[in-house]
Short mmCIF file of C-alpha atoms and ligand atoms in Angstrom, two decimals:
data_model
loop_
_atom_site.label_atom_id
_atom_site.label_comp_id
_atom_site.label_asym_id
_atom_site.label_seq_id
_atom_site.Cartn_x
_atom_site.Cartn_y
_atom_site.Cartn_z
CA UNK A 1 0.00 0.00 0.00
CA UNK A 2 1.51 3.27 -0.63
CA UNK A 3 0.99 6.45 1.63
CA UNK A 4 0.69 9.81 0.79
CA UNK A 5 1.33 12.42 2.80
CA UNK A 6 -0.48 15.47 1.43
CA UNK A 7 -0.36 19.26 2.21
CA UNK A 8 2.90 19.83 4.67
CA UNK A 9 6.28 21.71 4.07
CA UNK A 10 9.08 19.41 3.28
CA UNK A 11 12.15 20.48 5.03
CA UNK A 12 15.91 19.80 3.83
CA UNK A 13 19.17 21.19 4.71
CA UNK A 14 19.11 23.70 2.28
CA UNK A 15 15.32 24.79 1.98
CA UNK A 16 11.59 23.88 3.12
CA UNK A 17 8.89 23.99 0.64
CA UNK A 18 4.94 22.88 0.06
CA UNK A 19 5.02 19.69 -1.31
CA UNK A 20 3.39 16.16 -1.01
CA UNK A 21 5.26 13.14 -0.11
CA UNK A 22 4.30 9.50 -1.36
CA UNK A 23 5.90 6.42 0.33
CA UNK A 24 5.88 2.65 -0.86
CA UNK A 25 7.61 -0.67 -0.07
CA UNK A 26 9.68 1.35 2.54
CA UNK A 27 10.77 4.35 0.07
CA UNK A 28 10.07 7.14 -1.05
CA UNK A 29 8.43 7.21 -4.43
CA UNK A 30 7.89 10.95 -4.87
CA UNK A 31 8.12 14.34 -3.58
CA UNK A 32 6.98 17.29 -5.11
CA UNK A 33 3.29 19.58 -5.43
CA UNK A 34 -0.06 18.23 -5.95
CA UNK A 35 0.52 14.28 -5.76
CA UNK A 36 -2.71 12.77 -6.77
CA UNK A 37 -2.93 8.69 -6.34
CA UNK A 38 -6.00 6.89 -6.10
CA UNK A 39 -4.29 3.65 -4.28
CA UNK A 40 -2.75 5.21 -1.77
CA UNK A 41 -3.84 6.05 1.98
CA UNK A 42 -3.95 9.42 2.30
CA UNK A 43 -3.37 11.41 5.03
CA UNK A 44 -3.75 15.29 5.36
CA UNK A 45 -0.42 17.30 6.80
CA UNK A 46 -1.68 20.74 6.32
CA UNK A 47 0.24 22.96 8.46
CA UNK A 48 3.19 20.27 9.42
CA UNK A 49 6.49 20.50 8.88
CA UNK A 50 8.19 16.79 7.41
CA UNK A 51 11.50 16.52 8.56
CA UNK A 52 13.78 13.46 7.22
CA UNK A 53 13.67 10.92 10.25
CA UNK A 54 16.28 12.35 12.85
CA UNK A 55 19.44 10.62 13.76
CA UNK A 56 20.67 10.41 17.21
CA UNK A 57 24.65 9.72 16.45
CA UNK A 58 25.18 9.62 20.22
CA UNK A 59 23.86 7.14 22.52
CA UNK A 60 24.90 4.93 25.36
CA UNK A 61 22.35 2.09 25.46
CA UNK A 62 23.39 -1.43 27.72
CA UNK A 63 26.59 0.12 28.64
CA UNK A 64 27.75 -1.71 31.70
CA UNK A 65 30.03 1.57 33.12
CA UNK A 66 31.16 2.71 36.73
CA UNK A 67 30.30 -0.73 38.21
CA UNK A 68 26.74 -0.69 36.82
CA UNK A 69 24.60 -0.64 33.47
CA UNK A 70 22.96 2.26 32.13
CA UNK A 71 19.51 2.20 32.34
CA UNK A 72 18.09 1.99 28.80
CA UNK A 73 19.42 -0.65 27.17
CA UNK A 74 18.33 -0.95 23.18
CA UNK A 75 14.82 -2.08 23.49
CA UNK A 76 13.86 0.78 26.00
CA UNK A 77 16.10 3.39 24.63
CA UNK A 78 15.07 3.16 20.85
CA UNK A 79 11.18 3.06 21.79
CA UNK A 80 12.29 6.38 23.40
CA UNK A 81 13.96 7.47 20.52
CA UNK A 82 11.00 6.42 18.23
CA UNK A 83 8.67 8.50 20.54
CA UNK A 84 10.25 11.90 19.50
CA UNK A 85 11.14 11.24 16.41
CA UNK A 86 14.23 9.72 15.68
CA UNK A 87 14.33 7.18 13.33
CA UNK A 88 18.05 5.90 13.75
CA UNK A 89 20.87 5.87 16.85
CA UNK A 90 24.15 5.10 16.02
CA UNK A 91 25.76 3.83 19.36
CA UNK A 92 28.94 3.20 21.19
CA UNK A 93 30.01 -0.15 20.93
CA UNK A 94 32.69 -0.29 23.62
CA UNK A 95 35.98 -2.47 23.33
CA UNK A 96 37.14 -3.29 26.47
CA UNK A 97 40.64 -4.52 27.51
CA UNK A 98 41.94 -7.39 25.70
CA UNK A 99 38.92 -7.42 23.24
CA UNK A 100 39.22 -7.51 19.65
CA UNK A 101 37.10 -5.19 17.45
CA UNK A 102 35.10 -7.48 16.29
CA UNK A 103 34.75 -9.14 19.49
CA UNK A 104 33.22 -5.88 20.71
CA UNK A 105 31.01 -5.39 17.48
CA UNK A 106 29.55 -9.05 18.34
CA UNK A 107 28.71 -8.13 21.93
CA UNK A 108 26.84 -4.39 20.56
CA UNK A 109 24.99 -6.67 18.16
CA UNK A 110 24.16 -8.94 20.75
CA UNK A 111 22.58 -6.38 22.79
CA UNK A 112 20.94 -4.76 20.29
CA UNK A 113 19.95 -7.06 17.39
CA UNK A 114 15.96 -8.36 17.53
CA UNK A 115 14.95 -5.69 20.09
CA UNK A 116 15.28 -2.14 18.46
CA UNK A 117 12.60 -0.09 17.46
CA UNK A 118 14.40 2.28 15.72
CA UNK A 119 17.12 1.57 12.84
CA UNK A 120 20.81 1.38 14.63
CA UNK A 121 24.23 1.39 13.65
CA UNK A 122 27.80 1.69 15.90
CA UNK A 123 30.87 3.57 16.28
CA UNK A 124 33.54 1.21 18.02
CA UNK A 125 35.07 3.44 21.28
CA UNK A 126 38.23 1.91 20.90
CA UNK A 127 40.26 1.28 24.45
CA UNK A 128 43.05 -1.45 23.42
CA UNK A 129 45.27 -0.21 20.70
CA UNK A 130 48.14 -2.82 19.40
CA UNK A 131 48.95 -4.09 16.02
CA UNK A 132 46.29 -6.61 15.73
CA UNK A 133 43.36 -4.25 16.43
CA UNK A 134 45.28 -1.96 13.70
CA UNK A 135 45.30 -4.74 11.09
CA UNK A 136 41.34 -5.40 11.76
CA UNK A 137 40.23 -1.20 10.98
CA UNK A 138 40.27 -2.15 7.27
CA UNK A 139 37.75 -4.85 7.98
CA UNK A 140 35.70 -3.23 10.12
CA UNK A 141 35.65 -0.20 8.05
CA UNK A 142 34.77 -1.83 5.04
CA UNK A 143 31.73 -3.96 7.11
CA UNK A 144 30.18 -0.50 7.88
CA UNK A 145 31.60 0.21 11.19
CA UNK A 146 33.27 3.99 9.58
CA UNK A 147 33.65 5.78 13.02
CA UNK A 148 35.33 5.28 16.01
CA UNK A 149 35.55 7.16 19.61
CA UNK A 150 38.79 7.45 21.53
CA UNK A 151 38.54 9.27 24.61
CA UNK A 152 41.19 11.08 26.48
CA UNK A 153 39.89 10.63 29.88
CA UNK A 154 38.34 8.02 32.37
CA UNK A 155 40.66 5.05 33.50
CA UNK A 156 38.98 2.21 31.48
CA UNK A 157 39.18 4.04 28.08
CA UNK A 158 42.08 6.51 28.35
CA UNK A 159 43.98 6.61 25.61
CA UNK A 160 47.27 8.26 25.02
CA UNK A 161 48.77 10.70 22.70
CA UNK A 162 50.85 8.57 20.66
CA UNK A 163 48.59 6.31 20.27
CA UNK A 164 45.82 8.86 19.36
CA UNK A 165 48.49 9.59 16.70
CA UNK A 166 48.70 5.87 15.76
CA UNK A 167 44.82 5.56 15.41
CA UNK A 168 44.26 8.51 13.29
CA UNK A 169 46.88 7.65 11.21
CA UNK A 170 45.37 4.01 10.85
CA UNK A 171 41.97 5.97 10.09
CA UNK A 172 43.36 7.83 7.41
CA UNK A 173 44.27 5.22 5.34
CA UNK A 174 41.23 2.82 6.15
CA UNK A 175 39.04 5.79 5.45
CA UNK A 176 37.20 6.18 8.96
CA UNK A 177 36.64 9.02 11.20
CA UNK A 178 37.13 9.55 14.84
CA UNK A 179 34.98 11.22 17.80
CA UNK A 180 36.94 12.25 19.76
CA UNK A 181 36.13 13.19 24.13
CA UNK A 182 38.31 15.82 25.14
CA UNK A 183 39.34 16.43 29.00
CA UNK A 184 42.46 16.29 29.94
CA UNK A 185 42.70 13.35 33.25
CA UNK A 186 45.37 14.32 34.78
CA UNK A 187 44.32 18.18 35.94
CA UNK A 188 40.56 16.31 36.88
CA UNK A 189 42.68 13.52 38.99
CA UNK A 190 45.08 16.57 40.49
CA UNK A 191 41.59 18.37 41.07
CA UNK A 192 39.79 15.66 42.47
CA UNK A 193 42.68 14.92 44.86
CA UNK A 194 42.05 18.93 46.17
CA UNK A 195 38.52 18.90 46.31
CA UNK A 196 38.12 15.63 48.60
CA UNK A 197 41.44 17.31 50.99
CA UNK A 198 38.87 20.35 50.77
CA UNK A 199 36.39 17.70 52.25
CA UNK A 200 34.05 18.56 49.24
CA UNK A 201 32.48 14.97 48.38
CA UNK A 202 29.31 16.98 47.01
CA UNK A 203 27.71 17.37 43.79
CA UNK A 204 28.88 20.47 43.11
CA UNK A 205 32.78 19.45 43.37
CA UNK A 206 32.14 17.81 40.04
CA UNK A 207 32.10 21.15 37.99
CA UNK A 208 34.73 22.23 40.22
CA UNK A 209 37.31 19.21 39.27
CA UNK A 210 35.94 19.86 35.40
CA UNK A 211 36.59 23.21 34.28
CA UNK A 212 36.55 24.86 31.05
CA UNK A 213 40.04 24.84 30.68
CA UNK A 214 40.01 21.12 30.91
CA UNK A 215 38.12 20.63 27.80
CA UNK A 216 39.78 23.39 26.16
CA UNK A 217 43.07 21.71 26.24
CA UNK A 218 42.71 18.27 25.87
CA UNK A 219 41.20 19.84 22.15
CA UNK A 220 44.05 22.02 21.41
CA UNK A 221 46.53 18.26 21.73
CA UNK A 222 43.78 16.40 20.20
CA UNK A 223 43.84 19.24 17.48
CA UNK A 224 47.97 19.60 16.86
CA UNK A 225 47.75 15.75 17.41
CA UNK A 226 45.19 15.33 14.23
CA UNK A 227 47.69 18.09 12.25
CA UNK A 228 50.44 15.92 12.51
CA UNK A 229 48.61 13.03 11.12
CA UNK A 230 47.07 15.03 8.58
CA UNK A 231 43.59 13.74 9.79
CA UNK A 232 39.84 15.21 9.97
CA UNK A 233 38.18 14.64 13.37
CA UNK A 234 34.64 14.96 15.53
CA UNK A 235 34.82 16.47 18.47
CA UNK A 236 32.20 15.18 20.32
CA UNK A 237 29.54 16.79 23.25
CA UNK A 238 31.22 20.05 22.96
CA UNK A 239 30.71 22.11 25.97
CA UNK A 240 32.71 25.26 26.40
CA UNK A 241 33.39 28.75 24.63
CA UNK A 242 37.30 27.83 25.17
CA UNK A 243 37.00 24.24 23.56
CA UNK A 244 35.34 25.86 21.08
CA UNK A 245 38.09 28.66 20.93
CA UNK A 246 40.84 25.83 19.67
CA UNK A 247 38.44 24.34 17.05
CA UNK A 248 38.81 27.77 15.91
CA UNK A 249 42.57 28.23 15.49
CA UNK A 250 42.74 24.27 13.94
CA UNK A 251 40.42 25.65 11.31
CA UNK A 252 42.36 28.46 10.50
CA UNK A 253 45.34 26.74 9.80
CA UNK A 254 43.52 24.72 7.46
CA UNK A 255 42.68 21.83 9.47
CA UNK A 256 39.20 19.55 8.95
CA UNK A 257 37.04 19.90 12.37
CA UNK A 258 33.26 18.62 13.01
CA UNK A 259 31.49 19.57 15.68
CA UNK A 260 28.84 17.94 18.09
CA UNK A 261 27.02 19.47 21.26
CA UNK A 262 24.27 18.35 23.15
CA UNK A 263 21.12 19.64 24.28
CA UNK A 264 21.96 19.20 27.82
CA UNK A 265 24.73 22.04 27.24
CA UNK A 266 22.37 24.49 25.08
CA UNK A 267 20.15 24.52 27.93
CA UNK A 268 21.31 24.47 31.46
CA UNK A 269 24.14 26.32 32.81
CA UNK A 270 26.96 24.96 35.56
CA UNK A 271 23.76 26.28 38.34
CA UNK A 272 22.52 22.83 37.96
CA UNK A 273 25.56 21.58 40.30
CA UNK A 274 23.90 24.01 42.73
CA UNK A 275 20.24 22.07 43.13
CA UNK A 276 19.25 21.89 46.67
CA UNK A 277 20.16 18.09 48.13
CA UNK A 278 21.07 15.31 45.46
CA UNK A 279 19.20 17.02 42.33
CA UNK A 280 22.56 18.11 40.72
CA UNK A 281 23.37 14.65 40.48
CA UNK A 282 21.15 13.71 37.63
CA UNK A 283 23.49 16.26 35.71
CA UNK A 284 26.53 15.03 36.81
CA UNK A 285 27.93 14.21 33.35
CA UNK A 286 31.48 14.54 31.81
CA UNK A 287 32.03 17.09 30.25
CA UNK A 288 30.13 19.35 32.84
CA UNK A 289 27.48 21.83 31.84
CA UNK A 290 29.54 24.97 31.89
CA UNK A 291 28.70 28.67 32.46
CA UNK A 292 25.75 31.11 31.10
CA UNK A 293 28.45 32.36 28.89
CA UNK A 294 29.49 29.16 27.64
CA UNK A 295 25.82 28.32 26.92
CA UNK A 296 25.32 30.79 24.80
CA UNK A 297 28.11 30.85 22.61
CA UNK A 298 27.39 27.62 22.15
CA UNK A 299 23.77 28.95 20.62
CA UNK A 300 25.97 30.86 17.97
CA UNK A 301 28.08 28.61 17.26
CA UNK A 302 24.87 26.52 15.88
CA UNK A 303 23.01 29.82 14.40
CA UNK A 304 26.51 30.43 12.25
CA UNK A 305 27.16 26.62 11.30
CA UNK A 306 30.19 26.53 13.44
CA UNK A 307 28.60 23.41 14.93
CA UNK A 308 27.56 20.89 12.60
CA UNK A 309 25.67 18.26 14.64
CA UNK A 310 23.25 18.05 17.70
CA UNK A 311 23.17 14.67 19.32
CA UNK A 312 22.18 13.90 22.86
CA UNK A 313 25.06 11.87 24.59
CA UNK A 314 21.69 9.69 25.91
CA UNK A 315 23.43 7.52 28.72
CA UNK A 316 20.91 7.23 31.62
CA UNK A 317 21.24 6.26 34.94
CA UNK A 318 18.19 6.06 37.55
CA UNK A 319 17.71 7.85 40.75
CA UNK A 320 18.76 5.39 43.08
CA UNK A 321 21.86 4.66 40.74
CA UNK A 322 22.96 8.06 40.78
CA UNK A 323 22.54 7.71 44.63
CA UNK A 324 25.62 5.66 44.47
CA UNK A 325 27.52 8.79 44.77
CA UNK A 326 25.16 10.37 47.85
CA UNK A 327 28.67 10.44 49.73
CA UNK A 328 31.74 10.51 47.31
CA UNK A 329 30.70 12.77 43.87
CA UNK A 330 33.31 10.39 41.94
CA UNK A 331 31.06 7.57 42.02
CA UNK A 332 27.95 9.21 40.67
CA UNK A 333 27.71 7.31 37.28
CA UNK A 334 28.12 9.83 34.92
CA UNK A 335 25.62 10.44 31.86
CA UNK A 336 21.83 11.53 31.56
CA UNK A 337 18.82 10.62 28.94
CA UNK A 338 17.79 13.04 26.46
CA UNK A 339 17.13 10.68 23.21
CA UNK A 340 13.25 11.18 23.16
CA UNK A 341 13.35 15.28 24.15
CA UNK A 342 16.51 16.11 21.45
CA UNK A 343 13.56 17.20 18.43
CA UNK A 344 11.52 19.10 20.29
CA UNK A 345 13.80 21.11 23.00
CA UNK A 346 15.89 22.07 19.61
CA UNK A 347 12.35 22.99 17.88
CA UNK A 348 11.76 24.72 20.86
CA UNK A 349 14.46 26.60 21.83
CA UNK A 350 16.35 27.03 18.39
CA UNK A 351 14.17 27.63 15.93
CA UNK A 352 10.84 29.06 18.41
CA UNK A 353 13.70 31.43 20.73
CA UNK A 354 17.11 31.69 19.31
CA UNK A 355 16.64 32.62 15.52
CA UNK A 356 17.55 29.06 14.02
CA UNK A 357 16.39 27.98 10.40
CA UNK A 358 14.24 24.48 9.90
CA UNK A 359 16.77 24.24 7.51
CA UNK A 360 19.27 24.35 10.03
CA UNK A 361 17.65 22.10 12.67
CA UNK A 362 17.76 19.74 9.91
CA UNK A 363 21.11 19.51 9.02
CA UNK A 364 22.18 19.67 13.12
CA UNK A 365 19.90 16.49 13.55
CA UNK A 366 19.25 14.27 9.90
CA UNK A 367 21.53 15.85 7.25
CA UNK A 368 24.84 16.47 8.73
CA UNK A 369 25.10 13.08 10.90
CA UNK A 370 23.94 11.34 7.74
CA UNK A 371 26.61 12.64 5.84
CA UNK A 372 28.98 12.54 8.68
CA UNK A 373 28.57 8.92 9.21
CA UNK A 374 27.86 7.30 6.24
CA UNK A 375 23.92 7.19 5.84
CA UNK A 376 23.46 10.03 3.21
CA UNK A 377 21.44 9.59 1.09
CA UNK A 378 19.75 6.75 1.88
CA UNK A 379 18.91 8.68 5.25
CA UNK A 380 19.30 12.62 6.14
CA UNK A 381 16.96 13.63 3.26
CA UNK A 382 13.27 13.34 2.50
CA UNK A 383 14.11 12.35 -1.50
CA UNK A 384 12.84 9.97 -4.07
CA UNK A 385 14.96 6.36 -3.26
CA UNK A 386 15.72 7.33 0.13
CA UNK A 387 14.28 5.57 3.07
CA UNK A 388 10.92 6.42 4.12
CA UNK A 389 12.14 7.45 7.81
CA UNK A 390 10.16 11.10 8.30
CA UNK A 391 8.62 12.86 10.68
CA UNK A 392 5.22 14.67 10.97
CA UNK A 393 6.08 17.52 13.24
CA UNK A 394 3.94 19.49 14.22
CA UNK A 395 5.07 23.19 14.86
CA UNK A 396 2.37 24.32 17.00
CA UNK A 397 2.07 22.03 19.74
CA UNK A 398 2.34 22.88 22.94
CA UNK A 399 3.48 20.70 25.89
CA UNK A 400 5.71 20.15 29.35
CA UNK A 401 8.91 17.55 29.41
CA UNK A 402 8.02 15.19 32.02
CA UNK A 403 8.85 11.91 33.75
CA UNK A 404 4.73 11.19 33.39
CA UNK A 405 5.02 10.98 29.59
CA UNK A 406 8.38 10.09 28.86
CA UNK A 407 9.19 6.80 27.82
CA UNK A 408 12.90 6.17 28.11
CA UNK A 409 13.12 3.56 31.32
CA UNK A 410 14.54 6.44 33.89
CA UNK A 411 12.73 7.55 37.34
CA UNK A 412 13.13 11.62 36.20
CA UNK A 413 13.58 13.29 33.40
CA UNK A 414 16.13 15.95 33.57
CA UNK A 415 13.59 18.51 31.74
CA UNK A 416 10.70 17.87 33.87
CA UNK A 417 8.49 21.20 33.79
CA UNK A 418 10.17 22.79 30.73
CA UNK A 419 7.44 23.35 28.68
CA UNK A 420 8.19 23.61 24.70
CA UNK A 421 6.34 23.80 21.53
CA UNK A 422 6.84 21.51 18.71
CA UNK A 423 6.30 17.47 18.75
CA UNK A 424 6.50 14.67 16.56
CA UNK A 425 3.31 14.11 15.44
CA UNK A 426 3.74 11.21 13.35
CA UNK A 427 6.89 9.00 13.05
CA UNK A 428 7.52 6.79 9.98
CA UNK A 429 9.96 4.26 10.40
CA UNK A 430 10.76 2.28 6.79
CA UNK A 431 7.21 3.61 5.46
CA UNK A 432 5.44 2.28 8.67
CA UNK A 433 3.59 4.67 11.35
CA UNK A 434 5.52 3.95 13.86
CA UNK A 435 5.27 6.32 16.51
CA UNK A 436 2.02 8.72 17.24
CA UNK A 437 2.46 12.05 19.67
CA UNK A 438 4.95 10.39 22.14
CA UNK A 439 3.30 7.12 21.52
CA UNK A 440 5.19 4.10 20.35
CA UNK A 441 3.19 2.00 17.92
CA UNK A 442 5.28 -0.27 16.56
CA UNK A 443 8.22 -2.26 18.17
CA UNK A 444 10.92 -4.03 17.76
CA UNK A 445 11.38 -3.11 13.57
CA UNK A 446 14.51 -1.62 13.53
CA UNK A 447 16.99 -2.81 11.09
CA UNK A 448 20.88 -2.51 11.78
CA UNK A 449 22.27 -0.43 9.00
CA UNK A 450 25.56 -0.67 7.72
CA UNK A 451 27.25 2.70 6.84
CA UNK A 452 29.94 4.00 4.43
CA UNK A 453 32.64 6.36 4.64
CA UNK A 454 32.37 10.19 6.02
CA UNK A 455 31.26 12.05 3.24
CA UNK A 456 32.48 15.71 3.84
CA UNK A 457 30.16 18.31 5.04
CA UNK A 458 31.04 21.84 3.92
O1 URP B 501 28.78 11.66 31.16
C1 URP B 501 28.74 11.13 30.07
N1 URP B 501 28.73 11.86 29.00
N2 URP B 501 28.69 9.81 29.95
C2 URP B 501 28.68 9.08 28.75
C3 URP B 501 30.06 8.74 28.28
C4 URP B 501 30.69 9.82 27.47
O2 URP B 501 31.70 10.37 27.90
O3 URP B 501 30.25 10.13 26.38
ZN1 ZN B 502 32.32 11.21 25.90
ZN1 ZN B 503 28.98 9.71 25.17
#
């Protein structure tokens, strides 16, 4: 049966213009003015913008971390992803010590194959570098795995310069890209050390053992690092005017940067740390939500296409996990949710209060991770042959964030009370209604997708 979406605004990166939109067999069979088809199922999106299904290139589902396991794993997480419009997650599969690559690809498939409800691929977050996990990138690159996240912090996954070097080196020739997470571990260790001498074991020591600066230089290496090897790179969950400030100089000396921040960043400021008893802890995430100042450069940054990707860093952790840390800060498990709210609190408070385009919203959440990670254009775009992943959204709505009618498998939600317009109306996953207002309709149809290389975003 084919469907026909009739009377909405089709949005791409570039422009958003009246036109219909007819699906079949999973694709998309046409898009332009004044469809008329007798077979199909029509259904009337007057007043509705149709973005191309948004891609979440940043999630932590079943990640067993800081001597627990996130909350969502993939069956909970991609229903939540589903439920506010995102039609596709690419997430972390993690190598751990002594693990091949494809070891670690088995166990992410594991997890995730049979019980998504939204399409998936993975990065690998690489932790064991030696020659035979070098000899297997070619492999793995060429079986759709095309990104990778090193990170320069946190014991279990440090990873050091030279072999930062090595892997971007490796990258370049086997045509992947990394993410990269920038804080430098030895100033948070010396910092931690001073706080807990302070006797600070509170919430808000976290932002005090994670300052700007921290960020800010860990990018500048990772930056000169990537020169030397003559290598693009994503830094990832960008937080802070002065890690922003080193992107800067890399670009002017020519260098290839991509960008990502999170929602979490464009909307709080470091007062969070401040909530009265354990509250700051469901914000206790690495990097730390930085200053008013730092928030809104970051909404510049996005309005001038400094920043080419929003993701949300999803990586949730319950109440009484979080409570873990009620007496040391350092064993809060770090991360938040924010997979199900990304659509609408960048609806909300880009476009509806801080002058971004629908062009640009779609770029920072289909188009630019689609091209970044290999998905364009079967995904990214709302285009005859491409996937028929779109979204329904409907500009107009109005409605609160809330742990009441969120569905992500977390006792709060970190927005609760924030009231935004714009939802998902209607959520197509492969042609298929899969999602209605907030509602998840149809489970468990996700398909694993295999990606190609970067393609390079201007
Ligand atoms: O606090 C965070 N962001 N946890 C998830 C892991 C990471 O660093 O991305
Ligand atoms: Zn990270
Ligand atoms: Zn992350």
């Amino acid at each position: 049966m084919k469907t026909l979406l009739k009377g909405g605004t089709v949005v791409s990166g570039t422009k958003a213009v009246a036109a219909d939109v007819l699906m079949e067999n999973g694709k998309i069979l046409a898009v332009e003015p004044g469809i008329e088809e007798e077979k199909a199922d029509v259904i009337d999106v007057t007043g509705r913008l149709l973005f191309p299904g948004f891609i979440d290139a940043h999630t932590h589902f079943d990640l067993h971390v800081a001597g627990t396991v996130t909350a969502d794993d993939f069956e909970s997480g991609t229903r939540a992803a589903l439920a506010g419009g995102t039609t596709m997650i690419i997430d972390f599969a993690t190598q751990y010590q002594g693990e091949s690559l494809h070891q670690a690809l088995n166990n992410w498939h594991k997890k995730a194959d049979g019980n998504a409800s939204c399409d998936y691929g993975f990065h690998l977050a690489v932790s064991d570098w030696n020659q035979s996990v070098s000899e297997e990138l070619d492999t793995i690159v060429s079986e759709g795995v095309t990104s990778f996240k090193l990170y320069m912090t946190y014991d279990e996954m440090y990873m050091a310069d030279k072999k930062i070097y090595q892997i971007l080196k490796r990258l370049k020739e086997a045509g992947g890209i990394a993410g990269v997470h920038c804080e430098n571990k030895g100033i948070i260790e010396a910092l931690i050390e001073e706080e807990k001498a302070n006797g600070n074991f509170s919430v808000n020591a976290h932002k005090k053992t994670r300052p700007a600066p921290v960020e800010a230089e860990a990018a500048g290496r990772l930056l000169k690092i990537a020169q030397v090897a003559d290598c693009p790179v994503i830094i990832v969950h960008l937080s802070s005017e002065a890690g922003y400030k080193e992107i800067a100089y890399a670009r002017e000396r020519g260098q290839k940067v991509y960008v990502e921040t999170c929602p979490q960043y464009l909307i709080f400021n470091e007062d969070v740390y401040d909530l009265p008893g354990f509250e700051g802890s469901k914000y206790v995430i690495s990097p730390t939500i930085k200053k008013e100042s730092d928030r809104q450069k970051l909404w510049e940054l996005l309005k001038t296409d400094q920043i080419q990707t929003v993701s949300t860093d999803h990586c949730s952790f319950t109440t009484a996990q979080k409570a873990a840390g009620r007496e040391d800060f350092t064993k809060i498990p770090n991360g938040m949710p924010g997979v199900e709210a990304r659509p609408a609190l960048v609806y909300s408070f880009g476009v509806k209060q801080n002058g971004l385009t629908v062009e640009q919203m779609c770029r920072l959440l289909s188009e630019n991770p689609a091209k970044l990670y290999g998905v364009y254009p079967r995904k990214g775009v709302i285009a005859p042959g491409s996937d028929a992943d779109l979204v329904v959204f409907n500009p107009d709505a109005k409605w609160t964030m809330s742990v009441d009618n969120q569905v992500a498998r977390v006792d709060y939600c970190p927005f609760e009370g924030i009231s935004v317009e714009g939802k998902a109306e209607l959520v197509f996953l492969g042609g298929r209604l899969a999602a209605e207002n907030g509602e998840v309709l149809l489970e468990k149809t996700g398909a694993y997708v295999a990606r190609n290389r970067p393609m390079e975003i201007s």
